[in-house]
Amino acid sequence: MTKSHFDTLIIGGGIGGLSTALAMGRAGRRVHLVEQAEVFSEIGAGLQLGPNATRSMDRLGILEDVLDIAVRPRAGIVMDAVSGEKLTSIDFGDAFTAHYGYPYVVAHRHDLLEILVAACQDTPRVTLENNRCVVQVTDSHGVATATFDNGDSYTADVLVGADGIRSRVRQLHDDSEPLFTGHVAYRGTLPIDQITSNVETDDIILWMGPGMHLIQYPVRRRALYNQVAVFESQWYAQGRDDWGSLEELTEVFAPACKNVQDSLALIKDNRKWPIFDRDPIESWSTPHTVLLGDGAHAMRQYLGQGACQAMEDALVLTRALDSNNDVSLAFKSYESARIERTTRCQLAARPWGDLWHTDDSTTLALRNRVFQMRAENDYSEFDWLFEDHVGD
């Protein structure tokens, strides 16, 4: 059995873990990151990155590389999935970028992950290790210990749990299971020249309907078109074994207009993705361990903030450790800066998703009326989300 000690050990090689390794390594901290998969990869396809994320990527030193492979959409268009009526739009052009100082982009998850891996590999104080499955994390005798499925163990002065919604590190604080939302997603990308429906492929398009939505946008320099169809599974609520199937997807989207139906037919992925989230918790740290990203604050996708908040975490945690020789004080500083903000994102995403999916006629009429009244360059409702909450 192998026993090794590290100054800083990061569990999890997703966007949050790699961002943290990169931020810490470039700040001069020695970091070792372990990932359970044999290769670094990201589940899913498309990723929306608001200006708070592109600002974070600039501070991480990877923004130019990301902009090279990403797409800067012209606008976000919100449509009624049943009537096909346009409800509102958000101008993502020059006015938006000037307002926040950074652009809104969309990218393929794997492309961003590759950029982060390459940047970490080019940072001398960062080492990466694959095929390491953590089965237990403890904090005792002045160190954190990660035990692996083969019996090996690593100890660390600082152990960062960036190990996702089913985090082993989180079990030091919370032994509950992730919450199934009852929502199911089907995702897929296809060459953009195969798009036959009458949609504008330079925009992010959101189709909202009763118990369902479809979101579409280009990725990978506009070579691919990303589509995600999400629905609320009534079959799950009824206790059926076949919940979340393609048959249920077809049934829920049956009232949708032709454009949505045509687009849905192009999603060829037969794998369903049940959507989970977590309730907020009041503390993310023990004396030698700390949570980050989905391990700390998994949230529903309706604000597009999962990866964005993880990158903010990475920068704030790095700065806190740089500013405090006492690790426990550094963790408390990090929590003080992050818990309130991420809790707001977690809790705001839930009713926002309910509003997208409402089937209540009064709420629906009011929602559509309010959406249709707003100006496309009115960004006031997004300021709390996209303005700088990290600082230099």
Short mmCIF file of C-alpha atoms in Angstrom, two decimals:
data_model
loop_
_atom_site.label_atom_id
_atom_site.label_comp_id
_atom_site.label_asym_id
_atom_site.label_seq_id
_atom_site.Cartn_x
_atom_site.Cartn_y
_atom_site.Cartn_z
CA MET A 1 0.00 0.00 0.00
CA THR A 2 1.20 3.49 -0.90
CA LYS A 3 1.18 6.29 1.65
CA SER A 4 2.13 9.79 0.50
CA HIS A 5 1.82 13.27 1.97
CA PHE A 6 1.01 16.46 0.04
CA ASP A 7 0.80 20.11 0.99
CA THR A 8 -2.48 20.38 -0.92
CA LEU A 9 -4.53 17.50 -2.29
CA ILE A 10 -7.52 18.10 -4.58
CA ILE A 11 -10.10 15.34 -5.01
CA GLY A 12 -11.85 15.62 -8.38
CA GLY A 13 -10.66 16.55 -11.86
CA GLY A 14 -13.67 18.41 -13.22
CA ILE A 15 -13.85 22.10 -14.02
CA GLY A 16 -13.84 23.13 -10.35
CA GLY A 17 -10.96 20.89 -9.30
CA LEU A 18 -8.74 21.77 -12.26
CA SER A 19 -9.48 25.50 -11.89
CA THR A 20 -8.44 25.26 -8.25
CA ALA A 21 -5.25 23.37 -9.07
CA LEU A 22 -4.36 25.95 -11.69
CA ALA A 23 -5.10 28.94 -9.46
CA MET A 24 -3.14 27.51 -6.55
CA GLY A 25 -0.23 26.31 -8.67
CA ARG A 26 0.18 29.68 -10.35
CA ALA A 27 0.05 31.32 -6.91
CA GLY A 28 3.06 29.21 -5.90
CA ARG A 29 1.33 26.44 -3.94
CA ARG A 30 2.29 22.79 -4.48
CA VAL A 31 -0.83 20.88 -5.51
CA HIS A 32 -1.58 17.25 -6.32
CA LEU A 33 -4.94 16.45 -7.95
CA VAL A 34 -6.49 12.99 -8.19
CA GLU A 35 -9.32 12.00 -10.53
CA GLN A 36 -11.14 8.66 -10.45
CA ALA A 37 -11.57 8.36 -14.25
CA GLU A 38 -8.78 6.94 -16.39
CA VAL A 39 -8.77 10.12 -18.47
CA PHE A 40 -10.00 13.64 -17.85
CA SER A 41 -13.42 14.01 -19.40
CA GLU A 42 -16.65 15.95 -18.87
CA ILE A 43 -20.17 14.51 -18.86
CA GLY A 44 -22.49 16.51 -21.08
CA ALA A 45 -21.81 18.73 -24.03
CA GLY A 46 -22.66 22.42 -23.97
CA LEU A 47 -21.76 24.90 -21.27
CA GLN A 48 -22.97 28.47 -20.80
CA LEU A 49 -20.38 30.81 -19.32
CA GLY A 50 -21.61 34.18 -18.11
CA PRO A 51 -19.31 37.17 -17.65
CA ASN A 52 -18.58 36.13 -14.06
CA ALA A 53 -17.07 32.95 -15.56
CA THR A 54 -15.14 34.65 -18.36
CA ARG A 55 -13.83 37.13 -15.76
CA SER A 56 -12.65 34.17 -13.67
CA MET A 57 -11.04 32.55 -16.69
CA ASP A 58 -9.15 35.77 -17.38
CA ARG A 59 -7.77 35.66 -13.82
CA LEU A 60 -6.84 32.02 -14.34
CA GLY A 61 -4.97 32.98 -17.51
CA ILE A 62 -7.03 30.83 -19.90
CA LEU A 63 -9.57 33.26 -21.34
CA GLU A 64 -7.88 33.74 -24.72
CA ASP A 65 -7.65 29.98 -25.23
CA VAL A 66 -11.32 29.59 -24.34
CA LEU A 67 -12.43 32.41 -26.63
CA ASP A 68 -10.58 30.69 -29.47
CA ILE A 69 -12.80 27.59 -29.25
CA ALA A 70 -15.99 29.11 -27.84
CA VAL A 71 -18.89 30.97 -29.45
CA ARG A 72 -20.03 34.47 -28.50
CA PRO A 73 -23.79 34.34 -29.14
CA ARG A 74 -25.51 37.45 -30.45
CA ALA A 75 -28.49 37.10 -28.14
CA GLY A 76 -30.48 34.89 -25.83
CA ILE A 77 -33.96 34.35 -27.27
CA VAL A 78 -36.84 33.12 -25.10
CA MET A 79 -39.69 31.44 -26.97
CA ASP A 80 -43.03 29.91 -26.03
CA ALA A 81 -42.58 26.22 -26.85
CA VAL A 82 -46.27 25.68 -27.59
CA SER A 83 -47.30 28.76 -29.55
CA GLY A 84 -43.88 29.40 -31.11
CA GLU A 85 -44.19 33.05 -30.04
CA LYS A 86 -41.12 35.08 -29.13
CA LEU A 87 -41.34 36.26 -25.51
CA THR A 88 -38.15 38.25 -24.98
CA SER A 89 -34.48 38.50 -25.88
CA ILE A 90 -31.23 39.48 -24.18
CA ASP A 91 -28.65 41.32 -26.25
CA PHE A 92 -25.28 39.64 -25.63
CA GLY A 93 -23.41 42.01 -27.95
CA ASP A 94 -21.21 45.03 -27.30
CA ALA A 95 -23.61 46.67 -24.83
CA PHE A 96 -23.65 43.56 -22.65
CA THR A 97 -19.87 43.18 -22.72
CA ALA A 98 -19.38 46.86 -21.92
CA HIS A 99 -21.82 46.63 -19.00
CA TYR A 100 -20.02 43.71 -17.31
CA GLY A 101 -16.53 44.08 -18.74
CA TYR A 102 -16.55 40.49 -20.05
CA PRO A 103 -18.56 38.55 -22.67
CA TYR A 104 -21.12 35.80 -22.43
CA VAL A 105 -19.88 32.68 -24.26
CA VAL A 106 -20.94 29.11 -24.88
CA ALA A 107 -18.50 26.23 -25.22
CA HIS A 108 -18.20 22.48 -25.36
CA ARG A 109 -17.46 21.16 -21.87
CA HIS A 110 -14.70 18.88 -23.12
CA ASP A 111 -12.95 21.78 -24.86
CA LEU A 112 -12.82 23.79 -21.62
CA LEU A 113 -11.61 20.75 -19.71
CA GLU A 114 -8.78 20.17 -22.21
CA ILE A 115 -7.65 23.78 -21.83
CA LEU A 116 -7.61 23.47 -18.03
CA VAL A 117 -5.70 20.16 -18.14
CA ALA A 118 -3.09 21.61 -20.51
CA ALA A 119 -2.68 24.71 -18.33
CA CYS A 120 -2.22 22.57 -15.22
CA GLN A 121 0.32 20.37 -16.99
CA ASP A 122 2.28 23.50 -17.90
CA THR A 123 2.32 24.67 -14.27
CA PRO A 124 5.36 23.15 -12.50
CA ARG A 125 3.82 23.07 -9.02
CA VAL A 126 0.76 21.08 -10.17
CA THR A 127 0.71 17.30 -10.58
CA LEU A 128 -2.25 15.32 -11.91
CA GLU A 129 -3.08 11.66 -11.32
CA ASN A 130 -5.87 9.61 -12.89
CA ASN A 131 -7.53 6.31 -11.95
CA ARG A 132 -7.70 7.12 -8.25
CA CYS A 133 -11.07 6.31 -6.65
CA VAL A 134 -11.53 7.77 -3.17
CA VAL A 135 -13.64 5.65 -0.83
CA GLN A 136 -13.17 7.57 2.43
CA VAL A 137 -11.92 10.93 3.69
CA THR A 138 -11.08 11.64 7.33
CA ASP A 139 -9.67 14.59 9.24
CA SER A 140 -7.71 13.62 12.35
CA HIS A 141 -4.27 13.74 13.97
CA GLY A 142 -3.44 17.05 12.30
CA VAL A 143 -3.97 15.96 8.66
CA ALA A 144 -6.69 15.01 6.19
CA THR A 145 -6.51 11.48 4.80
CA ALA A 146 -7.95 10.19 1.53
CA THR A 147 -8.19 6.40 1.28
CA PHE A 148 -8.47 4.80 -2.16
CA ASP A 149 -10.26 1.66 -3.31
CA ASN A 150 -6.97 -0.28 -3.57
CA GLY A 151 -6.02 0.47 0.03
CA ASP A 152 -3.56 3.28 -0.71
CA SER A 153 -3.88 6.50 1.23
CA TYR A 154 -2.71 10.10 0.83
CA THR A 155 -2.50 12.65 3.61
CA ALA A 156 -2.54 16.42 3.18
CA ASP A 157 -2.39 19.63 5.15
CA VAL A 158 -5.16 20.95 2.90
CA LEU A 159 -7.62 18.63 1.16
CA VAL A 160 -10.07 20.19 -1.31
CA GLY A 161 -13.25 18.27 -2.07
CA ALA A 162 -14.06 19.10 -5.70
CA ASP A 163 -15.58 15.66 -6.16
CA GLY A 164 -19.02 16.55 -7.38
CA ILE A 165 -22.58 16.17 -6.19
CA ARG A 166 -21.88 12.78 -4.54
CA SER A 167 -18.79 14.10 -2.79
CA ARG A 168 -16.99 11.81 -0.35
CA VAL A 169 -15.54 14.88 1.34
CA ARG A 170 -19.01 16.32 1.93
CA GLN A 171 -19.84 13.26 4.07
CA LEU A 172 -17.77 14.86 6.84
CA HIS A 173 -20.60 17.44 7.07
CA ASP A 174 -23.68 15.88 5.53
CA ASP A 175 -24.58 12.22 5.09
CA SER A 176 -27.76 12.88 3.10
CA GLU A 177 -28.20 11.81 -0.50
CA PRO A 178 -28.55 14.26 -3.42
CA LEU A 179 -32.14 15.30 -4.13
CA PHE A 180 -33.72 14.04 -7.34
CA THR A 181 -35.67 16.97 -8.76
CA GLY A 182 -38.04 14.84 -10.84
CA HIS A 183 -36.57 16.47 -13.94
CA VAL A 184 -34.88 14.47 -16.70
CA ALA A 185 -32.58 15.73 -19.47
CA TYR A 186 -31.70 14.42 -22.90
CA ARG A 187 -28.61 16.02 -24.43
CA GLY A 188 -26.95 15.87 -27.80
CA THR A 189 -24.77 17.68 -30.30
CA LEU A 190 -24.77 17.38 -34.06
CA PRO A 191 -23.01 19.08 -36.97
CA ILE A 192 -24.57 22.48 -37.35
CA ASP A 193 -25.27 21.98 -41.05
CA GLN A 194 -27.75 19.23 -40.11
CA ILE A 195 -30.07 21.74 -38.44
CA THR A 196 -33.22 21.77 -40.54
CA SER A 197 -35.61 23.65 -38.26
CA ASN A 198 -36.20 27.36 -38.68
CA VAL A 199 -33.95 28.62 -35.87
CA GLU A 200 -31.16 31.17 -35.76
CA THR A 201 -28.00 29.21 -35.00
CA ASP A 202 -25.99 32.23 -33.78
CA ASP A 203 -28.24 32.67 -30.74
CA ILE A 204 -28.99 30.82 -27.54
CA ILE A 205 -32.63 29.79 -27.89
CA LEU A 206 -34.76 28.74 -24.95
CA TRP A 207 -38.16 27.20 -25.61
CA MET A 208 -40.33 27.16 -22.46
CA GLY A 209 -43.46 25.05 -22.09
CA PRO A 210 -45.60 23.26 -19.49
CA GLY A 211 -43.36 20.82 -17.64
CA MET A 212 -40.62 21.09 -20.27
CA HIS A 213 -38.00 23.21 -21.98
CA LEU A 214 -35.54 22.92 -24.84
CA ILE A 215 -32.34 24.95 -25.04
CA GLN A 216 -30.17 25.26 -28.16
CA TYR A 217 -26.88 26.96 -29.02
CA PRO A 218 -23.73 26.51 -31.14
CA VAL A 219 -20.41 25.28 -29.72
CA ARG A 220 -16.90 24.48 -30.97
CA ARG A 221 -16.48 27.52 -33.24
CA ARG A 222 -20.04 26.94 -34.57
CA ALA A 223 -19.14 23.50 -35.92
CA LEU A 224 -21.59 21.76 -33.58
CA TYR A 225 -25.08 22.54 -32.35
CA ASN A 226 -25.89 21.68 -28.74
CA GLN A 227 -29.44 20.78 -27.69
CA VAL A 228 -30.79 19.89 -24.26
CA ALA A 229 -34.40 18.80 -23.72
CA VAL A 230 -35.61 18.74 -20.11
CA PHE A 231 -38.97 17.58 -18.76
CA GLU A 232 -40.67 16.92 -15.44
CA SER A 233 -41.35 13.22 -15.12
CA GLN A 234 -44.92 12.55 -14.07
CA TRP A 235 -44.28 8.86 -14.59
CA TYR A 236 -41.66 8.99 -11.84
CA ALA A 237 -44.19 10.68 -9.56
CA GLN A 238 -46.64 7.88 -10.37
CA GLY A 239 -44.07 5.22 -9.41
CA ARG A 240 -43.66 3.79 -12.90
CA ASP A 241 -40.48 1.85 -13.70
CA ASP A 242 -40.21 3.32 -17.20
CA TRP A 243 -40.03 6.95 -16.03
CA GLY A 244 -37.79 9.30 -17.96
CA SER A 245 -37.92 7.22 -21.14
CA LEU A 246 -37.95 8.49 -24.69
CA GLU A 247 -41.64 7.60 -24.75
CA GLU A 248 -42.30 9.95 -21.83
CA LEU A 249 -40.14 12.64 -23.45
CA THR A 250 -42.31 12.39 -26.57
CA GLU A 251 -45.50 12.52 -24.54
CA VAL A 252 -44.50 15.62 -22.52
CA PHE A 253 -43.33 17.50 -25.63
CA ALA A 254 -46.39 16.52 -27.69
CA PRO A 255 -48.02 20.00 -27.37
CA ALA A 256 -44.87 21.75 -28.61
CA CYS A 257 -44.77 23.63 -31.92
CA LYS A 258 -43.19 22.30 -35.12
CA ASN A 259 -39.79 23.95 -34.59
CA VAL A 260 -39.43 22.25 -31.22
CA GLN A 261 -40.64 18.92 -32.57
CA ASP A 262 -38.21 19.07 -35.49
CA SER A 263 -35.34 19.91 -33.16
CA LEU A 264 -36.28 17.18 -30.71
CA ALA A 265 -36.10 14.60 -33.48
CA LEU A 266 -32.40 15.43 -33.90
CA ILE A 267 -31.47 14.51 -30.32
CA LYS A 268 -30.26 10.97 -30.89
CA ASP A 269 -28.89 10.28 -27.40
CA ASN A 270 -30.93 7.49 -25.81
CA ARG A 271 -29.44 8.07 -22.37
CA LYS A 272 -31.51 9.92 -19.81
CA TRP A 273 -29.84 12.23 -17.31
CA PRO A 274 -31.81 12.56 -14.05
CA ILE A 275 -31.23 16.01 -12.55
CA PHE A 276 -30.24 16.31 -8.91
CA ASP A 277 -29.45 19.16 -6.58
CA ARG A 278 -28.52 19.70 -2.94
CA ASP A 279 -29.88 21.77 -0.11
CA PRO A 280 -27.45 24.44 1.12
CA ILE A 281 -25.31 23.64 4.16
CA GLU A 282 -23.89 26.12 6.66
CA SER A 283 -20.26 24.95 6.72
CA TRP A 284 -17.96 23.57 4.06
CA SER A 285 -14.82 22.92 6.10
CA THR A 286 -13.11 20.93 8.84
CA PRO A 287 -9.64 21.87 10.12
CA HIS A 288 -7.95 20.35 7.05
CA THR A 289 -10.70 19.78 4.44
CA VAL A 290 -12.84 22.16 2.44
CA LEU A 291 -15.56 21.78 -0.19
CA LEU A 292 -15.81 23.46 -3.57
CA GLY A 293 -18.11 23.44 -6.61
CA ASP A 294 -20.91 20.88 -6.74
CA GLY A 295 -19.57 19.19 -3.62
CA ALA A 296 -20.39 22.37 -1.72
CA HIS A 297 -23.38 23.79 -3.59
CA ALA A 298 -24.81 21.65 -6.38
CA MET A 299 -27.62 23.56 -8.05
CA ARG A 300 -30.19 23.18 -10.78
CA GLN A 301 -29.17 24.33 -14.23
CA TYR A 302 -31.68 27.15 -14.67
CA LEU A 303 -29.23 29.97 -13.93
CA GLY A 304 -26.39 28.32 -15.88
CA GLN A 305 -24.09 28.80 -12.88
CA GLY A 306 -22.68 25.41 -11.85
CA ALA A 307 -19.28 25.74 -13.53
CA CYS A 308 -19.26 29.53 -13.14
CA GLN A 309 -19.58 29.35 -9.36
CA ALA A 310 -16.95 26.60 -9.13
CA MET A 311 -14.41 28.83 -10.88
CA GLU A 312 -15.24 31.69 -8.53
CA ASP A 313 -14.72 29.27 -5.62
CA ALA A 314 -11.28 28.34 -6.95
CA LEU A 315 -10.06 31.93 -7.02
CA VAL A 316 -11.49 32.91 -3.64
CA LEU A 317 -10.13 29.80 -1.91
CA THR A 318 -6.68 30.38 -3.41
CA ARG A 319 -6.65 33.98 -2.23
CA ALA A 320 -7.83 33.01 1.25
CA LEU A 321 -5.02 30.47 1.65
CA ASP A 322 -2.47 32.99 0.37
CA SER A 323 -3.66 35.55 2.91
CA ASN A 324 -3.77 33.31 5.99
CA ASN A 325 -1.05 31.09 7.42
CA ASP A 326 -3.69 29.43 9.59
CA VAL A 327 -5.60 27.01 7.35
CA SER A 328 -8.74 27.05 9.50
CA LEU A 329 -8.88 30.86 9.32
CA ALA A 330 -8.38 30.69 5.56
CA PHE A 331 -11.29 28.28 5.23
CA LYS A 332 -13.54 30.53 7.31
CA SER A 333 -12.59 33.53 5.16
CA TYR A 334 -13.44 31.52 2.04
CA GLU A 335 -16.78 30.39 3.48
CA SER A 336 -17.64 33.94 4.52
CA ALA A 337 -17.07 35.14 0.95
CA ARG A 338 -18.85 32.28 -0.80
CA ILE A 339 -21.65 30.58 1.15
CA GLU A 340 -24.19 33.40 1.00
CA ARG A 341 -23.64 33.92 -2.73
CA THR A 342 -23.82 30.28 -3.74
CA THR A 343 -26.83 29.67 -1.48
CA ARG A 344 -28.63 32.47 -3.29
CA CYS A 345 -27.83 30.81 -6.63
CA GLN A 346 -29.04 27.43 -5.37
CA LEU A 347 -32.31 28.77 -4.05
CA ALA A 348 -32.99 31.17 -6.95
CA ALA A 349 -32.57 28.43 -9.55
CA ARG A 350 -35.50 26.42 -8.19
CA PRO A 351 -38.37 28.92 -8.69
CA TRP A 352 -36.78 30.13 -11.92
CA GLY A 353 -37.11 26.61 -13.29
CA ASP A 354 -40.69 26.42 -12.00
CA LEU A 355 -41.46 29.62 -13.92
CA TRP A 356 -40.07 28.14 -17.13
CA HIS A 357 -42.25 25.04 -16.73
CA THR A 358 -45.45 26.52 -15.36
CA ASP A 359 -48.77 25.21 -16.62
CA ASP A 360 -50.85 27.59 -14.51
CA SER A 361 -52.78 29.81 -16.92
CA THR A 362 -52.61 32.93 -14.74
CA THR A 363 -48.88 32.58 -14.03
CA LEU A 364 -48.26 31.80 -17.68
CA ALA A 365 -50.08 34.90 -18.90
CA LEU A 366 -48.30 37.12 -16.38
CA ARG A 367 -44.88 35.62 -17.16
CA ASN A 368 -45.27 36.12 -20.88
CA ARG A 369 -46.56 39.66 -20.45
CA VAL A 370 -43.64 40.67 -18.21
CA PHE A 371 -41.12 39.05 -20.55
CA GLN A 372 -42.57 40.83 -23.57
CA MET A 373 -42.37 44.21 -21.83
CA ARG A 374 -38.66 44.10 -20.98
CA ALA A 375 -36.02 45.77 -23.19
CA GLU A 376 -33.39 43.50 -24.72
CA ASN A 377 -30.59 45.64 -23.26
CA ASP A 378 -32.05 45.79 -19.74
CA TYR A 379 -29.48 43.87 -17.71
CA SER A 380 -30.53 45.01 -14.23
CA GLU A 381 -32.00 41.66 -13.23
CA PHE A 382 -28.65 39.95 -13.92
CA ASP A 383 -26.34 42.34 -12.07
CA TRP A 384 -26.34 40.32 -8.83
CA LEU A 385 -25.26 37.27 -10.81
CA PHE A 386 -22.71 38.63 -13.26
CA GLU A 387 -20.96 41.49 -11.47
CA ASP A 388 -17.56 40.87 -9.83
CA HIS A 389 -17.89 38.90 -6.60
CA VAL A 390 -14.27 37.74 -6.47
CA GLY A 391 -12.11 40.87 -6.73
CA ASP A 392 -8.36 40.98 -7.23
#
